[in-house]
Coordinates of C-alpha atoms and ligand atoms in Angstrom, one line a residue:
M1 CA -45.2 -19.6 71.8
Q2 CA -43.5 -21.5 74.5
T3 CA -43.8 -24.6 72.5
I4 CA -42.5 -22.9 69.3
L5 CA -39.5 -21.5 71.1
S6 CA -38.8 -25.0 72.7
A7 CA -38.9 -26.6 69.3
F8 CA -36.7 -23.8 67.8
L9 CA -34.3 -24.5 70.7
L10 CA -34.3 -28.1 70.1
F11 CA -33.8 -27.6 66.4
C12 CA -30.6 -25.5 67.0
F13 CA -29.2 -27.9 69.6
G14 CA -29.7 -30.6 67.0
L15 CA -27.7 -28.7 64.5
G16 CA -25.1 -27.8 67.1
L17 CA -25.8 -24.0 66.7
M18 CA -26.2 -23.1 70.4
P19 CA -23.2 -21.7 72.2
V20 CA -21.8 -23.8 74.9
S21 CA -23.4 -22.8 78.0
H22 CA -23.0 -24.1 81.7
A23 CA -23.5 -22.9 85.2
Q24 CA -23.0 -19.2 85.7
M25 CA -19.4 -17.8 86.0
V26 CA -18.6 -16.2 89.3
D27 CA -18.1 -13.0 87.5
P28 CA -20.9 -12.3 84.9
N29 CA -19.1 -9.3 83.6
A30 CA -15.7 -11.3 83.1
D31 CA -13.8 -10.1 80.1
T32 CA -14.6 -11.8 76.9
Q33 CA -11.4 -13.9 76.9
V34 CA -12.1 -15.2 80.4
Q35 CA -15.6 -16.2 79.2
N36 CA -14.0 -17.8 76.3
L37 CA -11.6 -19.6 78.4
Y38 CA -14.4 -20.9 80.8
Q39 CA -16.5 -22.2 77.8
N40 CA -13.5 -23.8 76.2
L41 CA -12.8 -25.7 79.3
W42 CA -16.1 -27.1 79.3
A43 CA -15.7 -28.0 75.7
L44 CA -12.3 -29.7 76.5
Q45 CA -13.7 -31.6 79.2
G46 CA -13.4 -35.3 78.7
N47 CA -11.2 -34.8 75.7
G48 CA -7.8 -34.7 77.6
I49 CA -6.4 -33.6 80.9
M50 CA -3.9 -30.6 80.9
F51 CA -0.6 -31.0 82.5
G52 CA 0.6 -28.2 84.8
H53 CA 3.9 -27.3 86.5
Q54 CA 4.3 -24.5 89.2
D55 CA 7.1 -22.0 88.5
D56 CA 7.8 -23.9 85.3
L57 CA 9.5 -21.0 83.3
A58 CA 11.4 -19.5 86.4
Y59 CA 13.8 -22.1 87.5
G60 CA 14.5 -25.7 87.7
I61 CA 17.1 -28.1 89.1
G62 CA 20.6 -26.7 88.4
W63 CA 19.3 -23.5 86.6
K64 CA 17.5 -20.3 87.2
G65 CA 15.9 -17.6 85.0
G66 CA 16.1 -17.3 81.2
R67 CA 13.6 -16.6 78.4
K68 CA 11.9 -19.9 77.9
R69 CA 13.6 -22.5 79.9
S70 CA 11.7 -25.3 81.6
D71 CA 12.7 -28.7 83.0
V72 CA 9.4 -30.0 81.7
Q73 CA 10.4 -28.9 78.1
K74 CA 14.1 -30.1 78.4
V75 CA 12.7 -33.5 79.3
S76 CA 9.7 -33.9 76.9
G77 CA 10.3 -31.2 74.2
Q78 CA 6.9 -29.8 75.3
Y79 CA 5.8 -26.9 77.6
P80 CA 3.0 -27.5 80.2
A81 CA -0.5 -26.5 79.3
V82 CA -1.0 -24.9 82.8
F83 CA 1.6 -22.5 84.4
G84 CA 1.3 -22.1 88.1
W85 CA 2.5 -18.9 90.0
E86 CA 2.6 -17.7 93.6
L87 CA 1.9 -14.3 95.0
S88 CA 3.3 -14.5 98.6
K89 CA 5.3 -11.2 99.8
L90 CA 3.6 -9.2 97.0
G91 CA 4.1 -5.5 97.9
Q92 CA 6.4 -6.4 100.7
R93 CA 9.6 -7.0 98.5
N94 CA 10.3 -7.5 94.8
F95 CA 10.4 -11.4 94.9
N96 CA 8.1 -14.0 96.3
I97 CA 8.7 -16.7 98.9
D98 CA 10.3 -18.9 96.3
T99 CA 12.7 -16.0 95.0
V100 CA 10.7 -15.4 91.9
K101 CA 10.9 -11.6 91.2
F102 CA 7.4 -10.3 90.5
R103 CA 8.6 -8.2 87.5
R104 CA 9.9 -11.5 85.7
M105 CA 6.8 -13.4 86.9
K106 CA 4.7 -11.1 84.8
K107 CA 6.9 -11.7 81.7
W108 CA 6.6 -15.6 82.2
M109 CA 2.9 -15.3 82.8
R110 CA 2.6 -13.5 79.6
R111 CA 4.8 -16.0 77.8
G112 CA 2.7 -19.0 79.1
Y113 CA -0.4 -17.1 78.0
E114 CA 1.0 -16.4 74.6
M115 CA 1.9 -20.0 74.1
G116 CA -1.7 -20.7 74.6
G117 CA -1.5 -21.9 78.1
I118 CA -3.5 -21.2 81.3
I119 CA -2.1 -19.1 84.0
A120 CA -3.0 -20.1 87.7
I121 CA -2.0 -18.3 90.8
S122 CA -1.9 -19.4 94.4
W123 CA -1.4 -17.0 97.3
H124 CA 0.5 -18.0 100.5
L125 CA -0.6 -14.9 102.3
D126 CA 1.3 -14.0 105.5
N127 CA -0.4 -14.1 108.8
P128 CA -1.9 -10.6 109.5
V129 CA -2.0 -11.0 113.3
S130 CA 1.5 -12.4 114.1
G131 CA 3.3 -11.1 110.9
G132 CA 4.5 -14.6 110.5
D133 CA 4.0 -16.7 107.3
S134 CA 1.2 -18.8 105.9
W135 CA 2.3 -21.7 108.2
D136 CA 2.0 -19.5 111.3
R137 CA -1.2 -20.8 112.7
T138 CA -2.1 -18.0 115.0
P139 CA -5.9 -17.5 114.5
A140 CA -6.4 -14.7 112.0
V141 CA -9.5 -15.0 109.7
P142 CA -11.9 -13.1 111.9
S143 CA -9.4 -10.2 112.2
I144 CA -9.4 -9.7 108.4
L145 CA -13.2 -9.8 107.8
P146 CA -15.2 -6.6 107.8
G147 CA -15.0 -5.1 111.4
G148 CA -12.0 -6.8 112.2
E149 CA -8.9 -5.3 113.4
H150 CA -6.8 -6.1 110.3
H151 CA -9.5 -5.5 107.7
D152 CA -7.8 -2.6 106.1
W153 CA -4.6 -4.6 106.0
F154 CA -6.6 -7.3 104.0
K155 CA -8.2 -4.8 101.7
M156 CA -4.4 -3.5 100.9
K157 CA -3.4 -6.9 100.1
L158 CA -6.3 -7.4 97.9
G159 CA -5.6 -4.2 96.2
L160 CA -2.0 -5.5 95.5
V161 CA -3.5 -8.7 94.2
A162 CA -5.8 -6.8 91.9
E163 CA -3.1 -4.5 90.6
F164 CA -0.9 -7.4 89.9
V165 CA -3.4 -9.6 88.1
Q166 CA -4.6 -6.6 86.0
S167 CA -0.8 -5.7 85.0
V168 CA -0.3 -8.2 82.3
P169 CA -2.1 -7.1 79.2
S170 CA -2.7 -9.4 76.2
S171 CA -0.9 -8.0 73.1
E172 CA -4.0 -8.7 71.0
S173 CA -6.8 -7.5 73.0
G174 CA -5.0 -5.1 75.3
K175 CA -7.1 -6.4 78.1
S176 CA -5.4 -8.2 81.2
I177 CA -4.8 -11.9 80.6
P178 CA -7.1 -14.4 82.1
I179 CA -5.9 -15.9 85.3
V180 CA -7.2 -18.7 87.6
F181 CA -6.9 -17.4 91.2
R182 CA -6.8 -20.1 93.8
P183 CA -6.4 -18.3 97.2
F184 CA -6.6 -19.9 100.7
H185 CA -6.0 -23.5 99.4
E186 CA -5.8 -26.5 101.3
H187 CA -8.1 -25.1 103.9
N188 CA -9.3 -28.3 105.3
G189 CA -5.9 -29.1 106.7
G190 CA -4.2 -27.5 109.8
W191 CA -1.0 -26.2 108.3
F192 CA -2.2 -22.7 107.3
W193 CA -3.8 -19.9 109.3
W194 CA -6.9 -20.2 107.2
G195 CA -7.0 -23.9 107.9
R196 CA -9.9 -25.7 109.5
P197 CA -8.7 -25.9 113.1
H198 CA -8.2 -22.1 113.2
R199 CA -11.4 -20.7 112.0
T200 CA -15.0 -21.7 111.6
P201 CA -16.6 -22.7 108.3
K202 CA -18.7 -19.7 108.4
E203 CA -15.5 -17.5 108.8
Y204 CA -14.0 -19.3 105.8
I205 CA -16.9 -18.8 103.7
E206 CA -17.1 -15.1 104.6
L207 CA -13.4 -14.9 103.8
W208 CA -13.9 -16.3 100.4
Q209 CA -17.1 -14.3 99.5
Y210 CA -15.5 -11.1 100.7
T211 CA -12.5 -11.8 98.6
V212 CA -14.6 -12.3 95.4
H213 CA -16.9 -9.2 96.2
Y214 CA -13.9 -6.8 96.9
L215 CA -11.8 -7.9 93.8
R216 CA -14.8 -8.2 91.3
D217 CA -17.4 -5.5 92.6
T218 CA -15.1 -2.9 94.5
L219 CA -12.0 -3.0 92.6
G220 CA -13.4 -4.1 89.2
V221 CA -11.4 -7.1 88.4
H222 CA -12.7 -9.0 85.6
N223 CA -10.0 -11.3 84.5
L224 CA -10.3 -14.1 87.0
L225 CA -11.8 -17.5 87.4
Y226 CA -11.9 -18.6 90.9
A227 CA -10.9 -22.0 92.0
Y228 CA -11.7 -23.5 95.4
S229 CA -9.3 -26.3 96.5
T230 CA -9.2 -28.5 99.5
D231 CA -6.3 -31.0 100.3
V232 CA -7.5 -34.5 100.3
V233 CA -11.0 -35.2 101.8
E234 CA -12.9 -38.5 102.3
T235 CA -16.3 -37.5 101.6
A236 CA -18.3 -35.1 99.6
D237 CA -19.6 -33.6 102.7
E238 CA -16.2 -32.9 103.9
Y239 CA -15.3 -31.3 100.6
L240 CA -18.3 -29.0 100.9
L241 CA -17.9 -28.1 104.6
D242 CA -16.3 -24.7 103.8
Y243 CA -17.8 -24.4 100.2
P244 CA -18.7 -20.6 99.7
G245 CA -21.4 -21.4 97.2
D246 CA -22.1 -21.9 93.4
E247 CA -22.0 -18.1 92.8
Y248 CA -18.5 -17.9 94.1
V249 CA -16.5 -20.8 92.7
D250 CA -15.8 -21.4 88.9
I251 CA -13.5 -24.4 89.5
M252 CA -13.6 -27.2 92.1
G253 CA -10.1 -28.4 93.1
M254 CA -8.3 -30.7 95.2
D255 CA -4.6 -31.0 96.1
D256 CA -3.4 -34.7 96.6
Y257 CA 0.1 -35.3 97.7
A258 CA -0.9 -37.7 100.5
D259 CA -1.7 -40.8 98.2
F260 CA 1.8 -40.6 96.8
R261 CA 3.7 -40.4 100.1
P262 CA 5.3 -43.4 101.6
G263 CA 2.4 -45.5 102.9
G264 CA -0.1 -43.9 100.8
D265 CA -2.2 -45.7 98.1
P266 CA -2.0 -44.1 94.7
A267 CA -5.2 -45.9 93.7
R268 CA -7.0 -43.8 96.3
L269 CA -6.6 -40.8 94.0
A270 CA -9.0 -42.4 91.6
S271 CA -11.7 -42.6 94.1
R272 CA -11.2 -39.1 95.2
L273 CA -11.4 -37.8 91.7
Q274 CA -14.6 -39.6 91.3
M275 CA -16.1 -38.1 94.4
L276 CA -14.8 -34.6 93.4
G277 CA -16.2 -35.2 89.8
T278 CA -19.5 -36.3 91.2
V279 CA -19.7 -33.1 93.5
A280 CA -18.6 -30.8 90.6
E281 CA -21.1 -32.3 88.3
E282 CA -23.9 -31.8 90.9
H283 CA -23.0 -28.2 91.3
G284 CA -22.3 -27.5 87.4
K285 CA -18.7 -26.9 87.9
L286 CA -15.3 -27.7 86.4
F287 CA -13.0 -29.7 88.5
A288 CA -9.1 -30.1 88.6
L289 CA -6.3 -31.8 90.4
T290 CA -4.9 -28.5 91.4
E291 CA -1.8 -29.8 93.0
T292 CA -0.1 -33.3 93.3
G293 CA 3.1 -35.1 93.0
S294 CA 5.6 -37.2 94.5
E295 CA 8.6 -35.3 95.9
T296 CA 11.9 -36.2 94.0
I297 CA 9.9 -38.9 92.1
P298 CA 11.7 -41.8 93.5
D299 CA 9.7 -44.3 91.5
P300 CA 10.9 -44.3 87.9
A301 CA 7.6 -45.3 86.5
W302 CA 5.6 -42.9 88.7
W303 CA 4.0 -41.1 85.6
T304 CA 2.5 -44.0 83.9
E305 CA 2.1 -46.5 86.6
R306 CA 1.0 -44.4 89.5
L307 CA -0.5 -41.1 88.2
L308 CA -1.9 -42.0 84.9
P309 CA -4.1 -45.0 85.8
S310 CA -6.1 -42.8 88.4
L311 CA -6.5 -40.2 85.9
Q312 CA -7.7 -42.5 83.4
T313 CA -9.8 -44.9 85.7
D314 CA -13.3 -43.9 83.9
S315 CA -15.1 -41.3 82.0
L316 CA -15.4 -39.3 85.3
T317 CA -11.9 -39.1 86.3
R318 CA -11.1 -38.3 82.6
K319 CA -13.2 -35.1 82.9
T320 CA -10.5 -33.6 85.3
S321 CA -9.5 -30.3 83.5
W322 CA -5.9 -30.5 84.6
V323 CA -3.4 -31.9 86.9
M324 CA -0.5 -29.7 88.2
V325 CA 2.7 -30.7 89.9
W326 CA 4.5 -28.6 92.3
R327 CA 7.6 -26.7 91.8
N328 CA 11.3 -27.8 91.0
G329 CA 12.6 -25.9 93.9
R330 CA 15.8 -27.8 95.1
P331 CA 17.4 -31.1 94.6
D332 CA 15.4 -32.5 97.6
H333 CA 12.2 -30.7 96.6
Y334 CA 10.9 -31.2 93.0
Y335 CA 8.0 -32.7 91.4
A336 CA 8.7 -32.8 87.7
P337 CA 11.7 -34.6 86.1
Y338 CA 14.9 -32.8 84.8
P339 CA 17.1 -34.2 82.2
G340 CA 18.9 -37.5 83.6
Q341 CA 16.2 -37.6 86.6
G342 CA 15.1 -41.2 87.2
S343 CA 11.6 -40.8 85.9
A344 CA 12.5 -38.8 82.8
Q345 CA 11.8 -41.5 80.4
D346 CA 8.6 -42.4 82.0
F347 CA 7.6 -38.8 81.8
I348 CA 8.1 -38.8 78.1
R349 CA 5.8 -41.8 77.8
F350 CA 3.2 -39.9 80.0
V351 CA 3.4 -36.7 77.8
A352 CA 2.9 -38.9 74.7
E353 CA -0.4 -40.1 76.1
P354 CA -3.2 -38.8 73.9
S355 CA -5.1 -38.0 77.0
I356 CA -2.4 -35.8 78.4
L357 CA -2.4 -32.3 77.0
M358 CA 0.6 -30.1 76.8
V359 CA 0.4 -26.5 75.6
E360 CA 0.8 -27.4 71.9
D361 CA -2.1 -29.9 72.1
L362 CA -4.5 -27.2 73.1
P363 CA -7.0 -25.5 70.9
D364 CA -7.1 -21.7 71.2
L365 CA -8.5 -21.5 74.7
Y366 CA -9.1 -17.9 74.3
A367 CA -11.0 -17.7 71.2
P368 CA -14.9 -18.1 71.1
A369 CA -15.8 -21.7 72.1
V370 CA -17.6 -23.8 69.6
T371 CA -20.0 -26.6 70.4
P372 CA -18.1 -30.0 70.4
Ligands
BMA401 C1 5.7 -25.5 99.5 C2 7.0 -25.5 99.2 C3 7.7 -24.3 99.8 C4 7.2 -23.0 98.9 C5 5.6 -23.0 99.2 C6 5.0 -21.9 98.4 O1 4.9 -26.4 99.0 O2 7.4 -25.6 97.9 O3 9.2 -24.4 99.5 O4 7.7 -21.9 99.5 O5 5.1 -24.1 98.6 O6 5.4 -22.0 97.0

């Protein structure tokens, strides 16, 4: 029986009839569209790297608000494939740390999704102990874990996140749109209160696992993919030091600004992506360059001469699912070009690369995946 079954499966594989199947998702009961997205990310892997931009539709250099405005689109004629958003201050006031109103954010999230893009969310959560912001390093992780003094506060915050991420329904399915949730990021650095010097790996892992359990199992949130993202690391061991386990992570991410700062070496990004890609393959995970960029992009050829060569180094770096640059916040703090900016022409060349995917280059990521 066993042999007949194996022979049948082999036959189906040969015909390409098997559904794409990879490691288990964090949420086995994820909504169909989320499962489709996950399988489509696998199907897309190696066939192009999606380009993303934080707060793309909300504001840019010299403008704010509007229906579908975007610096990326103004320069290249195309919208990003990944739209990043930020939930800090949720429930405390009606706009986030970067003055984006939550009500409008939902509209922009829906627009990005309706264009066919991926919606990703970061969370610069305030410090529960001091009441300061994420950059207030007063140790706080143990206090929000079960039994801790601020545990109820944390549950309340997760409740707000749950309510928010479930409040943007897809017009076709009526279900909440799929979202990549990337909390407690850059945790190997020391600048956030959840960073490595301010808690133990065990506490971080507990924080992550609790977050997943509470959202998924207690609050019944089923429209999330979970992305774990360190800042730059030198080794796989360092990458995995706070890793909560394969059952708790869908996408392995890394943020890398360091290699593009003065004195940094852009070629280092390639070796870091190779390391990340190797770890991800060993664990059966997708991987992405969840944040990067060169603030104010002083190098006019940054896109094709600095970023692109690393992304295109080999078949492994080409498996990176997406690369997202940070927000166009101020004239001294932006990461995507705007019309007239020094790297605009080069960005057009970057976007024209067949291996770089903008939203209109994408297959329907929310339809059932087909075997490539
Ligand atoms: C940082 C900067 C800040 C911003 C924060 C959260 O990198 O862009 O200005 O408030 O991210 O989005």
